[in-house]
Structures are given as C-alpha cells and as structure tokens.
mmCIF file of C-alpha atoms in Angstrom:
data_model
loop_
_atom_site.group_PDB
_atom_site.id
_atom_site.type_symbol
_atom_site.label_atom_id
_atom_site.label_comp_id
_atom_site.label_asym_id
_atom_site.label_seq_id
_atom_site.Cartn_x
_atom_site.Cartn_y
_atom_site.Cartn_z
ATOM 1 C CA PRO A 19 16.457 11.611 18.834
ATOM 2 C CA GLN A 20 12.978 12.023 17.555
ATOM 3 C CA ALA A 21 11.646 15.703 17.613
ATOM 4 C CA ASP A 22 8.754 16.050 20.002
ATOM 5 C CA PHE A 23 6.438 17.388 17.096
ATOM 6 C CA THR A 24 3.387 19.728 17.736
ATOM 7 C CA ALA A 25 -0.451 17.076 17.527
ATOM 8 C CA TYR A 26 -2.463 18.595 14.232
ATOM 9 C CA PRO A 27 -4.986 16.579 12.811
ATOM 10 C CA GLU A 28 -3.722 14.307 10.099
ATOM 11 C CA SER A 29 -4.995 16.900 7.408
ATOM 12 C CA ASP A 30 -6.256 20.370 6.690
ATOM 13 C CA LEU A 31 -8.792 21.813 3.861
ATOM 14 C CA VAL A 32 -7.680 25.459 3.110
ATOM 15 C CA ASP A 33 -10.299 26.860 1.232
ATOM 16 C CA ASP A 34 -8.772 28.293 -1.743
ATOM 17 C CA ASP A 35 -9.736 31.768 -0.556
ATOM 18 C CA ASP A 36 -7.691 31.973 1.950
ATOM 19 C CA ILE A 37 -4.291 30.636 -0.198
ATOM 20 C CA PRO A 38 -2.255 33.750 -0.473
ATOM 21 C CA THR A 39 0.128 34.705 -3.629
ATOM 22 C CA VAL A 40 2.923 36.055 -4.731
ATOM 23 C CA ALA A 41 4.151 36.260 -8.350
ATOM 24 C CA PRO A 42 7.955 35.588 -8.813
ATOM 25 C CA MET A 43 8.703 39.295 -10.831
ATOM 26 C CA HIS A 44 6.726 42.737 -10.141
ATOM 27 C CA ASP A 45 8.076 44.057 -13.244
ATOM 28 C CA ASP A 46 9.425 43.348 -16.343
ATOM 29 C CA ALA A 47 11.023 46.372 -17.070
ATOM 30 C CA GLY A 48 13.844 44.278 -18.519
ATOM 31 C CA PHE A 49 12.684 42.641 -21.636
ATOM 32 C CA ARG A 50 9.866 44.608 -22.165
ATOM 33 C CA GLY A 51 11.242 45.400 -26.145
ATOM 34 C CA ASN A 52 11.893 41.590 -26.304
ATOM 35 C CA GLU A 53 9.143 40.006 -27.850
ATOM 36 C CA ARG A 54 9.909 36.764 -27.779
ATOM 37 C CA LEU A 55 10.880 37.021 -23.875
ATOM 38 C CA GLN A 56 8.118 38.270 -23.571
ATOM 39 C CA ALA A 57 5.446 35.654 -24.822
ATOM 40 C CA ARG A 58 7.658 33.266 -23.360
ATOM 41 C CA TYR A 59 8.276 34.064 -19.531
ATOM 42 C CA GLY A 60 5.975 37.188 -19.869
ATOM 43 C CA TYR A 61 3.791 34.450 -16.853
ATOM 44 C CA LEU A 62 6.891 35.316 -14.184
ATOM 45 C CA LEU A 63 4.363 38.246 -13.963
ATOM 46 C CA LYS A 64 1.977 36.066 -12.694
ATOM 47 C CA PRO A 65 0.109 35.547 -9.393
ATOM 48 C CA LEU A 66 1.280 32.069 -7.757
ATOM 49 C CA PRO A 67 -0.404 29.932 -5.012
ATOM 50 C CA VAL A 68 1.423 30.028 -1.629
ATOM 51 C CA GLN A 69 0.443 26.513 -0.567
ATOM 52 C CA PRO A 70 0.311 25.757 2.693
ATOM 53 C CA VAL A 71 1.149 22.348 4.504
ATOM 54 C CA THR A 72 -2.300 20.873 4.850
ATOM 55 C CA ASN A 73 -0.707 17.703 6.197
ATOM 56 C CA SER A 74 1.122 17.314 10.405
ATOM 57 C CA PRO A 75 4.604 16.679 10.853
ATOM 58 C CA ASP A 76 3.325 13.413 12.846
ATOM 59 C CA PHE A 77 1.827 12.273 9.940
ATOM 60 C CA ILE A 78 4.363 13.233 7.274
ATOM 61 C CA PHE A 79 7.030 11.326 10.027
ATOM 62 C CA ASP A 80 5.117 8.881 10.414
ATOM 63 C CA THR A 81 4.619 7.669 6.942
ATOM 64 C CA LEU A 82 8.350 8.720 4.911
ATOM 65 C CA SER A 83 9.818 7.192 8.261
ATOM 66 C CA ALA A 84 8.038 3.716 7.106
ATOM 67 C CA GLU A 85 8.981 4.253 3.681
ATOM 68 C CA PHE A 86 12.423 5.481 4.006
ATOM 69 C CA PRO A 87 13.879 4.398 7.047
ATOM 70 C CA ASN A 88 17.023 5.352 6.502
ATOM 71 C CA PHE A 89 16.778 8.485 6.080
ATOM 72 C CA VAL A 90 14.778 9.579 9.566
ATOM 73 C CA GLU A 91 17.791 11.869 10.786
ATOM 74 C CA ALA A 92 16.666 13.799 7.435
ATOM 75 C CA LEU A 93 14.054 13.491 7.756
ATOM 76 C CA ASP A 94 13.372 14.714 11.949
ATOM 77 C CA TYR A 95 15.940 18.362 10.373
ATOM 78 C CA ILE A 96 12.295 18.861 8.150
ATOM 79 C CA CYS A 97 9.880 17.320 9.352
ATOM 80 C CA SER A 98 11.100 20.679 13.024
ATOM 81 C CA PHE A 99 10.851 22.873 9.765
ATOM 82 C CA VAL A 100 7.275 21.472 8.646
ATOM 83 C CA SER A 101 5.979 21.745 12.457
ATOM 84 C CA MET A 102 6.776 26.096 12.254
ATOM 85 C CA SER A 103 5.276 26.039 9.548
ATOM 86 C CA ARG A 104 2.526 24.365 10.135
ATOM 87 C CA LEU A 105 2.540 26.819 13.630
ATOM 88 C CA GLY A 106 2.617 29.857 11.394
ATOM 89 C CA GLY A 107 -0.499 28.690 8.686
ATOM 90 C CA GLY A 108 1.783 28.350 5.345
ATOM 91 C CA ALA A 109 3.989 26.887 3.167
ATOM 92 C CA LEU A 110 6.971 24.256 3.743
ATOM 93 C CA TYR A 111 10.695 26.064 3.336
ATOM 94 C CA PHE A 112 13.281 24.100 4.757
ATOM 95 C CA PRO A 113 17.164 25.372 4.047
ATOM 96 C CA PRO A 114 19.276 23.434 2.110
ATOM 97 C CA LEU A 115 19.959 19.560 2.952
ATOM 98 C CA LEU A 116 22.741 17.677 2.068
ATOM 99 C CA LEU A 117 21.228 14.011 1.132
ATOM 100 C CA ASP A 118 24.871 11.652 0.940
ATOM 101 C CA GLY A 119 24.439 9.097 -0.144
ATOM 102 C CA PRO A 120 25.520 5.900 -3.034
ATOM 103 C CA PRO A 121 23.165 5.731 -6.210
ATOM 104 C CA GLY A 122 19.777 3.755 -6.179
ATOM 105 C CA ILE A 123 18.936 4.064 -2.576
ATOM 106 C CA GLY A 124 15.871 6.499 -3.122
ATOM 107 C CA LYS A 125 17.273 9.970 -2.320
ATOM 108 C CA THR A 126 15.608 11.616 -5.467
ATOM 109 C CA ARG A 127 12.254 9.923 -4.810
ATOM 110 C CA PHE A 128 12.626 10.469 -0.602
ATOM 111 C CA ALA A 129 12.570 14.473 -1.943
ATOM 112 C CA MET A 130 9.435 14.103 -4.265
ATOM 113 C CA ARG A 131 7.562 12.654 -1.273
ATOM 114 C CA ILE A 132 8.378 15.232 0.623
ATOM 115 C CA ALA A 133 7.003 17.605 -1.701
ATOM 116 C CA SER A 134 4.155 15.648 -2.179
ATOM 117 C CA LEU A 135 3.028 15.208 1.278
ATOM 118 C CA CYS A 136 3.567 19.327 1.871
ATOM 119 C CA ASN A 137 1.490 20.213 -0.693
ATOM 120 C CA ALA A 138 5.012 21.501 -2.222
ATOM 121 C CA GLY A 139 6.235 21.589 -6.555
ATOM 122 C CA PHE A 140 8.752 19.480 -6.871
ATOM 123 C CA ASP A 141 11.570 19.971 -9.350
ATOM 124 C CA MET A 142 15.239 19.000 -9.916
ATOM 125 C CA LEU A 143 18.017 20.206 -11.946
ATOM 126 C CA SER A 144 20.990 17.891 -13.433
ATOM 127 C CA CYS A 145 23.917 19.410 -12.575
ATOM 128 C CA GLY A 146 26.470 16.681 -13.279
ATOM 129 C CA GLY A 147 29.298 18.223 -15.843
ATOM 130 C CA ALA A 148 27.834 21.117 -15.728
ATOM 131 C CA SER A 149 30.652 24.409 -15.836
ATOM 132 C CA SER A 150 28.671 27.832 -16.136
ATOM 133 C CA THR A 151 26.235 30.004 -15.148
ATOM 134 C CA LEU A 152 23.168 29.541 -17.208
ATOM 135 C CA ALA A 153 20.980 27.367 -15.171
ATOM 136 C CA ILE A 154 21.021 28.929 -12.380
ATOM 137 C CA VAL A 155 21.430 32.741 -13.585
ATOM 138 C CA GLY A 156 20.261 32.564 -17.223
ATOM 139 C CA SER A 157 21.687 33.875 -20.550
ATOM 140 C CA GLU A 158 22.545 36.653 -21.461
ATOM 141 C CA GLN A 159 19.553 38.319 -23.234
ATOM 142 C CA GLY A 160 21.374 39.491 -26.295
ATOM 143 C CA TYR A 161 21.620 35.232 -28.023
ATOM 144 C CA SER A 162 18.866 33.729 -30.186
ATOM 145 C CA GLU A 163 17.619 31.392 -27.556
ATOM 146 C CA ALA A 164 18.219 32.842 -24.001
ATOM 147 C CA ARG A 165 16.812 31.647 -21.336
ATOM 148 C CA PRO A 166 16.294 32.532 -17.457
ATOM 149 C CA GLY A 167 17.028 30.060 -15.094
ATOM 150 C CA PHE A 168 15.745 26.459 -14.307
ATOM 151 C CA TYR A 169 13.388 27.874 -12.219
ATOM 152 C CA ALA A 170 11.574 29.822 -14.531
ATOM 153 C CA GLU A 171 9.772 26.643 -16.098
ATOM 154 C CA THR A 172 9.949 25.405 -12.519
ATOM 155 C CA PHE A 173 7.090 27.553 -12.472
ATOM 156 C CA ARG A 174 4.844 27.455 -14.986
ATOM 157 C CA LYS A 175 5.066 23.078 -14.413
ATOM 158 C CA ASN A 176 3.819 23.190 -11.065
ATOM 159 C CA GLU A 177 1.807 27.282 -10.826
ATOM 160 C CA CYS A 178 3.080 27.922 -7.138
ATOM 161 C CA ILE A 179 5.666 29.771 -5.571
ATOM 162 C CA ASN A 180 6.584 26.779 -2.635
ATOM 163 C CA ASN A 181 9.048 24.129 -4.583
ATOM 164 C CA VAL A 182 11.323 21.355 -3.863
ATOM 165 C CA ILE A 183 14.352 21.417 -5.511
ATOM 166 C CA VAL A 184 16.383 18.361 -5.842
ATOM 167 C CA LEU A 185 20.055 20.194 -7.502
ATOM 168 C CA ASP A 186 21.097 16.153 -8.882
ATOM 169 C CA GLU A 187 25.450 15.123 -8.539
ATOM 170 C CA VAL A 188 25.837 19.383 -7.225
ATOM 171 C CA GLU A 189 29.124 17.783 -6.253
ATOM 172 C CA LYS A 190 30.341 17.097 -10.514
ATOM 173 C CA MET A 191 29.682 20.327 -11.229
ATOM 174 C CA SER A 192 33.373 22.216 -12.357
ATOM 175 C CA SER A 193 33.669 26.096 -12.601
ATOM 176 C CA ASP A 194 34.826 27.786 -16.333
ATOM 177 C CA GLU A 195 36.687 31.104 -16.259
ATOM 178 C CA ARG A 196 35.245 31.896 -19.593
ATOM 179 C CA ARG A 197 31.238 30.384 -18.297
ATOM 180 C CA GLY A 198 31.590 31.711 -15.452
ATOM 181 C CA ASP A 199 31.617 29.364 -12.191
ATOM 182 C CA PRO A 200 28.214 27.541 -11.100
ATOM 183 C CA TYR A 201 28.629 27.322 -7.491
ATOM 184 C CA ALA A 202 29.201 31.145 -7.245
ATOM 185 C CA ALA A 203 25.834 31.542 -8.366
ATOM 186 C CA LEU A 204 24.465 28.344 -6.581
ATOM 187 C CA LEU A 205 25.717 30.605 -3.145
ATOM 188 C CA PRO A 206 22.829 33.066 -3.047
ATOM 189 C CA LEU A 207 20.360 31.012 -2.835
ATOM 190 C CA LEU A 208 21.410 28.961 -0.493
ATOM 191 C CA GLU A 209 20.198 31.798 1.548
ATOM 192 C CA ARG A 210 16.657 33.316 1.706
ATOM 193 C CA THR A 211 17.327 36.988 2.048
ATOM 194 C CA THR A 212 19.417 37.005 -1.267
ATOM 195 C CA ALA A 213 17.328 33.939 -3.052
ATOM 196 C CA ARG A 214 14.451 36.291 -2.780
ATOM 197 C CA VAL A 215 16.067 39.370 -4.987
ATOM 198 C CA HIS A 216 17.598 36.759 -7.593
ATOM 199 C CA GLN A 217 18.874 39.051 -10.059
ATOM 200 C CA ASP A 218 18.599 37.238 -13.407
ATOM 201 C CA VAL A 219 20.799 36.908 -16.690
ATOM 202 C CA CYS A 220 18.083 36.921 -19.179
ATOM 203 C CA LEU A 221 15.170 38.837 -17.691
ATOM 204 C CA GLN A 222 17.509 41.316 -16.303
ATOM 205 C CA GLU A 223 14.520 41.657 -14.393
ATOM 206 C CA THR A 224 14.584 40.441 -9.915
ATOM 207 C CA VAL A 225 12.904 37.004 -8.754
ATOM 208 C CA ASN A 226 11.454 35.439 -6.009
ATOM 209 C CA LEU A 227 13.098 32.109 -5.611
ATOM 210 C CA GLY A 228 12.924 32.696 -1.511
ATOM 211 C CA TYR A 229 9.706 29.590 -1.446
ATOM 212 C CA LEU A 230 12.065 27.371 -2.982
ATOM 213 C CA SER A 231 13.757 24.719 -0.821
#
C-alpha cells in the first residue's frame, strides 16, 4: 500500500546561510608529504553543503510515479526516508536499495531523478567486470598514479556531501586473490556508521561517506 506521507508545501526555499556543511575529510596527515596528492585532493578538506530536501514527499512520489509507473514499490520505500529527512530538516539519506530488472527499463534514470528532485548530487560507478578494490578504497600511495576511491571525484564534481550513488552491474564484480575482494570492500559502506569512517588506502585518511545513498 502507498505510504501515508505528511503533507508539506510542494517546495521550500532554504537560505544558503542556513545550510550546514561537512568536510569529507578532517585531516591530511596521511598524504601531507605527497605534493601530487596534496595538489589533486586537498579539496576534500573543504566543507561541502549538506543539501536539504526541498520538495515534499507527496510531490516527489506523484511526479516519479507518473514517470516510472513500474517503480512504485521502490519509490514508496525511498519516499518514506524523504519524509523523515523533511521532518528532520536534513538531507536525503536512504539505506542501499537493489533495483533488479532487465536493461533499458530506466533504473539509472530513476536514480538520477530521485537525486534531482531531492536536491542531492548523483554519480554512477560501473562495476561490471571489476576484480579489485581500487575504485572503493583507492590504490596504494606508493604508485606514481595512485588515486583515492571513486567518491573523491564525486565530491569534486557535485560540490555537495550528500549524493545518490548507483553501483551499475554490481552483481558482475569478481574477487581476485592479489587485487582484493571488491564485495568485502563494499560491505562497510552499506552501514552508515562504518561509512562515516571509511579508510582510504591512497590518502591514508578517514573519509566521511555517511551521506551517500
């Protein structure tokens, strides 16, 4: 059955001065001596806005159920968290959700529209054929082209701390004894408590991923 959402105005305007900020990282001691990493990823110390949900749950549900009539069950689940976010005056966050279906039915576009209507950033990580942990935890700092996990680029591109992330074809990942198990690396990100203290191998610092949905 459709959730009974509290009625809110269709959209609220929020003063920029009232929007809280959170920095993805609070220290750069782990890569302070590496000029290349400092130049490329020092921006992760910059506070980013925690963009609040401004559209009402009813408006989001009605809009997307019209656009994606086959996604109503997933939408009902997400809008229950939208409602809680609105009540708390905070950003959108919902636990991991598996969208299972054949190619071409609009799963990625659905996620993009959720992010757009909920005032969140969006990014997608292609997992098909991945057999290492590099995209999730970063690569060893000693390599000349060492880089952190995918989220570093997400924060740079979207300039907000709260983002909706699609792990495309996550079922097609595989583990490798030498390069690690991407499923094992992904598990801590599925719980918000552990995602807040995600350890990046490249930067050798804790990165706050607790605002990623």
